């Protein structure tokens, strides 16, 4: 059990042992309930057929919600990014989860992530804007540029702003971020 | 001596004691050299007459440099921000150091910081762009908006980009930064 628990992210040998001892101290019924919950979730939760966000239904809640703007798609790397963006309560459009970023070094090309379904969504529907919200790493930027190239003939493609984080201090910002913030300056209206 | 040293930023009782013991172990000539260097620097270094950046000359090196673009002024809170921006090696214009931000709670109004000299620099010279690079705090944003209002009749006023820091992870960004990054999205060209 300790060996299995250690494979979880952020769980080292000590934490695994603590978790294991805790589980052993619980009643058999309780342990069974935990094990069943894991299996149940794994069986039920899959990728939404439309946007590839994690979902217990074939089509996720966000895609089903009639109050959400269907003309805007926000493209992210994984479901955690959807959750992060939903927390801002600022975005009312739909999402598209790529499931990864293009990374030739790791053998991940555009075919290994959900790019084609995105192109199909954009060309089939009444899309008016695709917002690229992919982490600003080398792979992330490559992926954003690749997708922008594919989609620009069909729709407006924007990218979230990169720059100084809110509450951040110029003095403590790294040079790349500062240079990007300077380059990305905007006219004050 | 320990009491005096403790007033330096980041120096607590223990560090002050360590510094003091070190100083006492040095020769009298060495201690005199240190003390003289402090006094000398304090006497020589003042604010540049043009931009208010720290300078040993009446006009600082950046303002004197004929290779720097005189049509662009980057407005910052203090000299540390000038040093941070210079490290990016991306900016070739001039600076203007406000010496603080507007903060009514602390009794700091526009008159307490170098706003009037900035307006004079812009209206007197051939300024083409003022870049506001003030930390994105409540006071910083208030100051930026105030200055933008004053200068817009005379020149183009821009603001550095606020958003996701480079190499940052969407998932770990705070909600305000994420909302700002979304709001500040730009068309990909």
Short mmCIF file of C-alpha atoms in Angstrom, two decimals, chain A residues 51-52 73-78 81 95-103 108-123 127 129-135 138-160, chain B residues 186-189:
data_model
loop_
_atom_site.label_atom_id
_atom_site.label_comp_id
_atom_site.label_asym_id
_atom_site.label_seq_id
_atom_site.Cartn_x
_atom_site.Cartn_y
_atom_site.Cartn_z
CA UNK A 51 -14.19 20.54 -25.00
CA UNK A 52 -12.22 17.65 -23.38
CA UNK A 73 -13.57 29.55 -26.87
CA UNK A 74 -10.73 29.79 -24.37
CA UNK A 75 -7.96 27.29 -25.17
CA UNK A 76 -6.01 25.87 -22.20
CA UNK A 77 -3.48 23.12 -21.57
CA UNK A 78 -5.42 21.03 -19.05
CA UNK A 81 -6.48 25.65 -16.02
CA UNK A 95 -13.27 26.18 -23.16
CA UNK A 96 -11.15 23.78 -25.12
CA UNK A 97 -8.70 21.57 -23.23
CA UNK A 98 -5.67 20.59 -25.32
CA UNK A 99 -4.48 17.91 -22.92
CA UNK A 100 -0.87 19.01 -23.34
CA UNK A 101 1.39 21.32 -25.32
CA UNK A 102 3.49 20.70 -28.40
CA UNK A 103 6.89 19.45 -27.26
CA UNK A 108 4.38 15.44 -28.54
CA UNK A 109 3.25 16.92 -31.83
CA UNK A 110 -0.05 18.60 -32.75
CA UNK A 111 -1.57 15.13 -33.42
CA UNK A 112 -1.00 14.05 -29.82
CA UNK A 113 -3.09 16.90 -28.38
CA UNK A 114 -6.66 18.03 -29.12
CA UNK A 115 -5.85 20.50 -31.89
CA UNK A 116 -7.84 18.97 -34.72
CA UNK A 117 -11.09 18.88 -32.69
CA UNK A 118 -10.53 22.58 -31.92
CA UNK A 119 -10.16 23.45 -35.59
CA UNK A 120 -13.34 21.51 -36.30
CA UNK A 121 -15.20 23.34 -33.52
CA UNK A 122 -14.13 26.70 -34.89
CA UNK A 123 -14.85 25.97 -38.56
CA UNK A 127 -17.07 31.19 -33.40
CA UNK A 129 -13.04 34.68 -30.81
CA UNK A 130 -10.51 32.09 -29.68
CA UNK A 131 -8.58 33.18 -26.58
CA UNK A 132 -5.27 31.35 -26.14
CA UNK A 133 -4.62 30.95 -22.39
CA UNK A 134 -1.62 28.64 -22.50
CA UNK A 135 1.21 28.91 -19.95
CA UNK A 138 8.68 27.81 -24.66
CA UNK A 139 6.38 24.87 -25.46
CA UNK A 140 3.30 26.88 -24.52
CA UNK A 141 4.23 29.76 -26.80
CA UNK A 142 5.07 27.38 -29.65
CA UNK A 143 1.67 25.74 -29.24
CA UNK A 144 -0.10 29.12 -29.13
CA UNK A 145 1.60 30.30 -32.33
CA UNK A 146 0.86 27.01 -34.10
CA UNK A 147 -2.83 27.16 -33.19
CA UNK A 148 -3.06 30.85 -34.07
CA UNK A 149 -1.69 30.06 -37.53
CA UNK A 150 -4.31 27.37 -38.06
CA UNK A 151 -7.28 29.38 -36.83
CA UNK A 152 -6.63 32.90 -38.07
CA UNK A 153 -8.25 32.31 -41.47
CA UNK A 154 -11.50 31.47 -39.66
CA UNK A 155 -11.80 33.62 -36.53
CA UNK A 156 -10.28 36.31 -34.31
CA UNK A 157 -7.42 34.85 -32.25
CA UNK A 158 -6.28 36.60 -29.07
CA UNK A 159 -3.81 35.72 -26.32
CA UNK A 160 -4.03 36.49 -22.61
CA UNK B 186 -4.31 40.98 -27.34
CA UNK B 187 -4.87 40.01 -30.92
CA UNK B 188 -2.10 37.74 -32.17
CA UNK B 189 -0.43 39.23 -35.22
#
